[in-house]
Structures are given as C-alpha cells and as structure tokens.
mmCIF file of C-alpha atoms and ligand atoms in Angstrom:
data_model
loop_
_atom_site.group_PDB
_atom_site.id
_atom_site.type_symbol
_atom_site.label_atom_id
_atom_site.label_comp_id
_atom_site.label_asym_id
_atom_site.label_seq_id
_atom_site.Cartn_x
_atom_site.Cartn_y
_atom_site.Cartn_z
ATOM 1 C CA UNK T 1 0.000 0.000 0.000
ATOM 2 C CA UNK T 2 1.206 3.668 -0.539
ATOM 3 C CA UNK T 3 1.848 5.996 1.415
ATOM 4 C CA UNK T 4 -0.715 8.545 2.864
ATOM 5 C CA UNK T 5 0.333 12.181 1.686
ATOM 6 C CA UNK T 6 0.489 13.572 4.757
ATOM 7 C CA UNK T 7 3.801 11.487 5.654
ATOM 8 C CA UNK T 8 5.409 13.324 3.107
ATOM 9 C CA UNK T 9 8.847 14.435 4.815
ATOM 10 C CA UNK T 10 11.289 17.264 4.174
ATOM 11 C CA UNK T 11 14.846 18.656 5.480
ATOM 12 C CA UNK T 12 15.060 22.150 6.675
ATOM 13 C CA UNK T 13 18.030 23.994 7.919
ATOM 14 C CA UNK T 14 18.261 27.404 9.614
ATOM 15 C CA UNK T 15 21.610 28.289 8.140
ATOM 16 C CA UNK T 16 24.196 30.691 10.740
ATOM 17 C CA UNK T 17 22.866 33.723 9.385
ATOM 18 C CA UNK T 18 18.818 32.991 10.398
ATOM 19 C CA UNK T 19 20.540 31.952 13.984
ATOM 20 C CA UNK T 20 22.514 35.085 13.972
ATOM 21 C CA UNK T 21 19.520 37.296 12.966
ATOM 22 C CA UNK T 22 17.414 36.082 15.680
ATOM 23 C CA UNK T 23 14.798 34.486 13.017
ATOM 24 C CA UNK T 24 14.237 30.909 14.367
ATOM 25 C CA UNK T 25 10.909 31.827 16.006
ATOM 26 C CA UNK T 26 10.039 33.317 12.928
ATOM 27 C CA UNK T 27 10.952 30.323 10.752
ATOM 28 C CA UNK T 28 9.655 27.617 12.757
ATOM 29 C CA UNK T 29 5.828 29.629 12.807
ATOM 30 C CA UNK T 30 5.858 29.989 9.017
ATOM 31 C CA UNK T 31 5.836 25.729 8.291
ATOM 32 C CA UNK T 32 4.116 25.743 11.905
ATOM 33 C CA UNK T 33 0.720 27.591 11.037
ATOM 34 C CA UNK T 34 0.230 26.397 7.280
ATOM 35 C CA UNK T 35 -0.667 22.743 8.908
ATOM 36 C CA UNK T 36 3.197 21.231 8.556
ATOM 37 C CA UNK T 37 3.997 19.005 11.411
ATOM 38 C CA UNK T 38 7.849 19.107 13.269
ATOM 39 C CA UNK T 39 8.841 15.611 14.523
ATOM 40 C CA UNK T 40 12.612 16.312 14.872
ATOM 41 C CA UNK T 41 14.791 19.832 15.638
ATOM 42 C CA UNK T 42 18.419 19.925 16.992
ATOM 43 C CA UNK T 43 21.462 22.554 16.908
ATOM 44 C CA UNK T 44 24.459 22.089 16.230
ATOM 45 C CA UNK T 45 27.884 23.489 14.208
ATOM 46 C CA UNK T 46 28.128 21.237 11.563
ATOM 47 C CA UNK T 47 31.430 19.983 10.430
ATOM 48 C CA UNK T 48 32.563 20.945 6.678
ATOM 49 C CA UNK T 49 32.765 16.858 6.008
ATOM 50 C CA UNK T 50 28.921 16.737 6.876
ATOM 51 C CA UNK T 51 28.391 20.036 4.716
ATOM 52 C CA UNK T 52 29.937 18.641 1.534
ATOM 53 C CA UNK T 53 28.288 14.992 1.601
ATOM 54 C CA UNK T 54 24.938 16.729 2.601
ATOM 55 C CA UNK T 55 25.564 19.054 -0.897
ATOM 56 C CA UNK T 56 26.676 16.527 -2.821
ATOM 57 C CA UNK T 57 24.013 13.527 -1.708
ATOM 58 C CA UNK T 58 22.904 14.410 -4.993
ATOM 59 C CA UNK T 59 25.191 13.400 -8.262
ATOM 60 C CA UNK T 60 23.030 15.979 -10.318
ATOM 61 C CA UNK T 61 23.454 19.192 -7.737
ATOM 62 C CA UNK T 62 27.085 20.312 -8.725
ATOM 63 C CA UNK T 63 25.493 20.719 -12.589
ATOM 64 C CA UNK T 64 21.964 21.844 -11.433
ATOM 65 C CA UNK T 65 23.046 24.728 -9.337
ATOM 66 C CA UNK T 66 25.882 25.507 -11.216
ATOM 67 C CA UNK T 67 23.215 25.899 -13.752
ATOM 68 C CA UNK T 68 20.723 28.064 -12.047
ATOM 69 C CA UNK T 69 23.457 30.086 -11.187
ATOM 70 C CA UNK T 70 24.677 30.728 -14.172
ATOM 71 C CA UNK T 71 20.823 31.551 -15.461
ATOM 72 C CA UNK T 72 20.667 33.565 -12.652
ATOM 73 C CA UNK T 73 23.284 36.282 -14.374
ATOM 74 C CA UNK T 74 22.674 35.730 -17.423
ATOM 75 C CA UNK T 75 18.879 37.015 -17.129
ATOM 76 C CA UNK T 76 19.713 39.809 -15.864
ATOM 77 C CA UNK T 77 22.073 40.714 -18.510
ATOM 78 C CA UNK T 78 25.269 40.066 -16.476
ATOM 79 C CA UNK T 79 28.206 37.934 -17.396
ATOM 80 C CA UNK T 80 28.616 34.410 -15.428
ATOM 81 C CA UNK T 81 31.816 34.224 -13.638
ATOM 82 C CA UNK T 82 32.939 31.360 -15.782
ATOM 83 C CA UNK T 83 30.480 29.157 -18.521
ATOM 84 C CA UNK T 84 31.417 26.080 -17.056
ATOM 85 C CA UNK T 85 28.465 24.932 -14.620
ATOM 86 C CA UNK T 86 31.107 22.734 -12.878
ATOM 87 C CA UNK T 87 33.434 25.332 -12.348
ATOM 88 C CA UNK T 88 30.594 27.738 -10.904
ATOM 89 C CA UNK T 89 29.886 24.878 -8.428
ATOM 90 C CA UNK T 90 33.256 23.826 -7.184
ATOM 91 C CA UNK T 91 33.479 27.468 -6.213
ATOM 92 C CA UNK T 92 30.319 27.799 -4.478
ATOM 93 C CA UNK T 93 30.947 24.390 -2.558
ATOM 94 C CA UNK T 94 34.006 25.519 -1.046
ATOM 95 C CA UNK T 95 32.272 29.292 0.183
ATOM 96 C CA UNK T 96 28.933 27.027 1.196
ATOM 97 C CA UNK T 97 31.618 24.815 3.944
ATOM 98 C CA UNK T 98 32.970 28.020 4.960
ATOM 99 C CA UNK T 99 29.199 29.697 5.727
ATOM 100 C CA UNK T 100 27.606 26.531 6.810
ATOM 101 C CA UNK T 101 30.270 25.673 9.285
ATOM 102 C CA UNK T 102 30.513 29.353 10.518
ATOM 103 C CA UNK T 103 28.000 29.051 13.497
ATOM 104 C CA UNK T 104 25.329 26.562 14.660
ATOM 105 C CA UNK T 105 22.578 25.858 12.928
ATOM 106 C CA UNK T 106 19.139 24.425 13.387
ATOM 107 C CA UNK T 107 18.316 21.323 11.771
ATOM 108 C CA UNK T 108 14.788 20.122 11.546
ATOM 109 C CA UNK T 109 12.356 18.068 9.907
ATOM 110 C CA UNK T 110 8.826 18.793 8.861
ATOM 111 C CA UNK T 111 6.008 16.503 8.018
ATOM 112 C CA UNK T 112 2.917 16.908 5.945
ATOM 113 C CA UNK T 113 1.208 16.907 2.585
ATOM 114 C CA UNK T 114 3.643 17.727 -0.125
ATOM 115 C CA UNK T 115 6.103 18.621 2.466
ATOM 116 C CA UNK T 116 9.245 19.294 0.011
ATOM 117 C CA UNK T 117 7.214 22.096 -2.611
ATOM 118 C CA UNK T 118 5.237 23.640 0.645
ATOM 119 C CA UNK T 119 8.361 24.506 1.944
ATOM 120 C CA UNK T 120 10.008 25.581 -0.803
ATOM 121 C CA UNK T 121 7.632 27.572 -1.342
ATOM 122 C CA UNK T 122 7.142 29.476 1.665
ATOM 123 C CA UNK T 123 11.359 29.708 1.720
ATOM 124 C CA UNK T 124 11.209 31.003 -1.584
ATOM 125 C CA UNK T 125 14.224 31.008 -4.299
ATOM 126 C CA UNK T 126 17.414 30.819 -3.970
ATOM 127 C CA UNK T 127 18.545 34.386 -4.336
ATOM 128 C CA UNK T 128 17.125 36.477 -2.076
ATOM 129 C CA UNK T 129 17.296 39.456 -4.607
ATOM 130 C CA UNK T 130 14.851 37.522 -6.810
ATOM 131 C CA UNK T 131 12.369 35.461 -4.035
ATOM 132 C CA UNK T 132 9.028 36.274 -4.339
ATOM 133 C CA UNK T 133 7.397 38.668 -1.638
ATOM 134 C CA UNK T 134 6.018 36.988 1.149
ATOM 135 C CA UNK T 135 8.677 34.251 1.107
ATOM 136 C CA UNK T 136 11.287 34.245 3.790
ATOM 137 C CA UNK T 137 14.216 34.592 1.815
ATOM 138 C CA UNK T 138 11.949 37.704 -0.225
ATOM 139 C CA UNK T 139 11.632 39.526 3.439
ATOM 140 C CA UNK T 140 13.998 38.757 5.582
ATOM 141 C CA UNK T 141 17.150 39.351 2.980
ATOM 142 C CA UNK T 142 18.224 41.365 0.631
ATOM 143 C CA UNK T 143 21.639 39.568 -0.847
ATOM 144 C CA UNK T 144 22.403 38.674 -3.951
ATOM 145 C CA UNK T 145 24.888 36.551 -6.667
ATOM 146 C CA UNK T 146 26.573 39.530 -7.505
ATOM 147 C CA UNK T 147 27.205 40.816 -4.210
ATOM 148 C CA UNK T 148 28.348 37.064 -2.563
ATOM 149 C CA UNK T 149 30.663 37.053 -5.948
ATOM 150 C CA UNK T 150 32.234 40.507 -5.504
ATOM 151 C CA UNK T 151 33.000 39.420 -1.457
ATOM 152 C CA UNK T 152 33.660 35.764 -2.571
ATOM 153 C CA UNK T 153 30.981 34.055 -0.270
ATOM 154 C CA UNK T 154 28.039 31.996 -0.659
ATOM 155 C CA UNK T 155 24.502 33.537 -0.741
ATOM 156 C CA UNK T 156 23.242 34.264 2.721
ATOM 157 C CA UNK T 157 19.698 32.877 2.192
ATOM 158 C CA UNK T 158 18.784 32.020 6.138
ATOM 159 C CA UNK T 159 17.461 28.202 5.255
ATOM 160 C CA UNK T 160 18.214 24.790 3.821
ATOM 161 C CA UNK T 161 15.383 22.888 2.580
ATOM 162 C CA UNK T 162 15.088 19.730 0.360
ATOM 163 C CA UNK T 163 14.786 20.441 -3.271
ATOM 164 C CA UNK T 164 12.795 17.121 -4.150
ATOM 165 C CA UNK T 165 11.287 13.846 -1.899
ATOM 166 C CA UNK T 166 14.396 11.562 -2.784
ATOM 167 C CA UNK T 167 16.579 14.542 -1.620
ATOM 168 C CA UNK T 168 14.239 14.996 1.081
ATOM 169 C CA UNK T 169 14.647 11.252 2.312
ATOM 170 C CA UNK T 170 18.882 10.863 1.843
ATOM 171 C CA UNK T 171 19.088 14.205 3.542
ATOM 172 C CA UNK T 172 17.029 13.311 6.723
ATOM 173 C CA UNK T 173 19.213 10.451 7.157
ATOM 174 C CA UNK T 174 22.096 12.446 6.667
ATOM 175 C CA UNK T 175 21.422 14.848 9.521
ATOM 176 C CA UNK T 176 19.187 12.556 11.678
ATOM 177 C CA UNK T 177 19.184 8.992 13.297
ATOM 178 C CA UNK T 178 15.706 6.997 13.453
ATOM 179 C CA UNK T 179 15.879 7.531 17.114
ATOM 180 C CA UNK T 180 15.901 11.473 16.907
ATOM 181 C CA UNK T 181 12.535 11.081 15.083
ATOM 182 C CA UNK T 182 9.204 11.625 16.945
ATOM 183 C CA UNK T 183 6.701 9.949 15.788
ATOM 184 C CA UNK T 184 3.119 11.325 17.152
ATOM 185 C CA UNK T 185 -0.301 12.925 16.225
ATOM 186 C CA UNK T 186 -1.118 16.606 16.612
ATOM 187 C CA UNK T 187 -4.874 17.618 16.847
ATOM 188 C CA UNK T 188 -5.043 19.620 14.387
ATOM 189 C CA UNK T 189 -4.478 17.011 11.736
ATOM 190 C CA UNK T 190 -8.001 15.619 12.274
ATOM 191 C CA UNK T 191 -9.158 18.576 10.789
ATOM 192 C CA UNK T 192 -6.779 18.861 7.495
ATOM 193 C CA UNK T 193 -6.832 15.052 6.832
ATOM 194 C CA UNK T 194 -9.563 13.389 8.657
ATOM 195 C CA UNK T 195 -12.366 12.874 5.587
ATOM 196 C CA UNK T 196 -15.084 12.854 7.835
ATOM 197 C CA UNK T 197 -14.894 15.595 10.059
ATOM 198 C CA UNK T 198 -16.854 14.023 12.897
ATOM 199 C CA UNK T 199 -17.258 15.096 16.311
ATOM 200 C CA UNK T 200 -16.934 18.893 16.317
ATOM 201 C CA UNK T 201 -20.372 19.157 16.775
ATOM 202 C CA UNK T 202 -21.928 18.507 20.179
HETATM 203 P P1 ADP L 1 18.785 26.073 -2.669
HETATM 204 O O1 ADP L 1 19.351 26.285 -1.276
HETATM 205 O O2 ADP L 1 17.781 27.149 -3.007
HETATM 206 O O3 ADP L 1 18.272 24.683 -2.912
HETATM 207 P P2 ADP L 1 21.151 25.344 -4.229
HETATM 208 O O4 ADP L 1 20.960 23.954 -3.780
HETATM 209 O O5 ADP L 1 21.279 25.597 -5.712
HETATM 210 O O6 ADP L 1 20.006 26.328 -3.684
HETATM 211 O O7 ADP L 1 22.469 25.958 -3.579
HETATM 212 C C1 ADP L 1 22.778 25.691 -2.230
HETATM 213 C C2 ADP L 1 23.217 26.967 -1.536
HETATM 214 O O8 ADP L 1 24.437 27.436 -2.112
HETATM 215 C C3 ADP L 1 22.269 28.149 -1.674
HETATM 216 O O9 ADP L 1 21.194 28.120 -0.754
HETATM 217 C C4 ADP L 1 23.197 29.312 -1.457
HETATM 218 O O10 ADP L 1 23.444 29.539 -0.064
HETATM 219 C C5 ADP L 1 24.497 28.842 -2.102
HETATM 220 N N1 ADP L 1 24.618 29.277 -3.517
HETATM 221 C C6 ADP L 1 23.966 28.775 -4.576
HETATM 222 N N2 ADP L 1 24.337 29.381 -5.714
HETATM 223 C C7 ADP L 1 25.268 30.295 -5.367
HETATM 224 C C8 ADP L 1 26.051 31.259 -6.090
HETATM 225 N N3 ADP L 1 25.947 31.393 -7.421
HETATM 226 N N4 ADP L 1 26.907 32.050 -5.406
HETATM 227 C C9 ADP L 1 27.025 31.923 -4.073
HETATM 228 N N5 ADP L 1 26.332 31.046 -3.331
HETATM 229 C C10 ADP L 1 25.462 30.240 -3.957
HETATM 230 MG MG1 MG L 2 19.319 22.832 -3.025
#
C-alpha cells in the first residue's frame, strides 16, 4: 500500500545567518501555522565533512546549481563568472563549507502533505534578490549573486530545505538517526486530513 500524503517528509536547515539574525521563532511559525507538522529539531555546528556529503548527496546538484546560477546572471544581462556549470559549483561548494560551518545551525524536519514544494515555497528562491514577496528569503534578505561574488561568499539565504522527496529522504538520514525522530499525532491534523470531520459538533 502507498503511502498517505500527509507522511510526506522534508529537510530544513536554519543556516548561521537565520541563527545570527534572531529568526528561528520566525521560521519555525511559518511551516508551523500552514498545517506542517515538526517531529525532529536539533542545533548544532556542523562539520565541513557533513556540509559537503549533505551538498553533494545528490550526483546531479554540482550541474543543477551551477546551472541556475549561471541563469541567474545571465537574465539579468550580467556575465557568469565562468560558462562552465562545474566550475561555478566547485566554487560555491568551497564558500557554502565556509558559511555553513561558521555558526550553529538548526536542523529540523517537517512533516505533511507535499512537504518538500510547501516549503520551498514558503522559503522562496534561492537568491534572495529575486524570491518572491512573502517568502522568507523575499523579506527577511536582501543579498544577492553579484554581491556574494564581488566578497567571494556563498549567498546568505537564512534556510536549507530539500529540493525534491528523494533529496528529502537521503538528507534526513544524513542529519538525523531513526531515534531522533518523533513519531506522534497533533490535533489539528483531524481537521486537514480526517475525511469525515466528525465530532466537532456537540
Ligand atoms: P537552494 O538552497 O535554493 O536549494 P542550491 O541547492 O542551488 O540552492 O544551492 C545551495 C546553496 O548554495 C544556496 O542556498 C546558497 O546559499 C548557495 N549558492 C547557490 N548558488 C550560489 C552562487 N551562485 N553564489 C554563491 N552562493 C550560492
Ligand atoms: Mg538545493
């Protein structure tokens, strides 16, 4: 039998700089009040081993975001630093182990229906610059490619969160044991999953 929906997983992260600018509150209420449920949360300061396997869990990453990086220039009518989507990456993997290994972080893991696109999008794209309004990378940051590039950093962008449900899945094993997992019923999914809807009514 399949899975229900709602056990749909995902992988967020609040990167140093959402720790540093007193966001986590903040964070945690925006997958909190759409109906998401959190069965596992720690803090740590990861260790630039667990940063590069956790970015490159995925054989397809270094060429997708060196990719979207390069698109990310080139519609705006600005030159790539280099054509190469390989190259891009290999850059921006060794400024993501020196930002992700900067500070603690929070790691956490949400739980719901379509999990992985819910929170992507209420984290919104990966350059702040560009996110869409409303999202938390669109109001809580104003960075962009050009700017990391001209300081030589990654893109501060607050959170981590899966990009797909097999990411979603190697990543939560990646960060989490089974034992660090909580697995429990909150009320309020009676009322987003439950088909009947009985016994509100007295
Ligand atoms: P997302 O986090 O939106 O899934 P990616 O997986 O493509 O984005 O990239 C991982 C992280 O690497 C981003 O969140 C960002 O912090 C950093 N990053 C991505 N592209 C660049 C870039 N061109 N320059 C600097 N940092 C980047
Ligand atoms: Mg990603």
């Amino acid at each position: 039998m399949s899975k229900h929906p709602s056990s749909e997983r995902t992988l967020v992260i609040i990167k140093p700089d959402g720790i540093q600018r007193s966001l986590i509150g903040e964070i945690i209420s925006r997958y909190e009040r759409i109906g998401l449920k959190l069965t596992a949360v720690k803090m740590l300061v990861p260790t630039a081993d667990m940063i590069e396997r956790h970015y490159t869990l995925d054989p397809e990453w270094r060429m997708k975001t060196g990719l979207k990086s390069i698109k990310g220039y080139t519609d705006k009518g600005l030159k790539p630093p280099s054509t190469d989507p390989l190259k891009v990456t290999e850059k921006i993997l060794k400024v993501l182990v020196k930002y992700m290994t900067s500070g603690p972080v929070v790691a956490m893991i949400w739980q719901g229906a379509h999990a992985v696109q819910i929170v992507r999008k209420i984290t919104g794209g990966t350059e702040p610059l560009t996110s869409d309004v409303g999202t938390i990378r669109g109001d809580y940051v104003l960075d962009s490619y050009s700017m990391s590039d001209a300081d030589g950093r990654a893109i501060r962008n607050v959170i981590h969160a899966s990009g797909s449900v097999n990411e979603a899945e190697d990543e939560i094993k990646h960060w989490f044991k089974e034992n660090e997992i909580n697995n429990y019923k909150i009320v309020s999914e009676q009322i987003i999953y439950n088909s009947d809807l009985d016994g509100i009514l007295e």
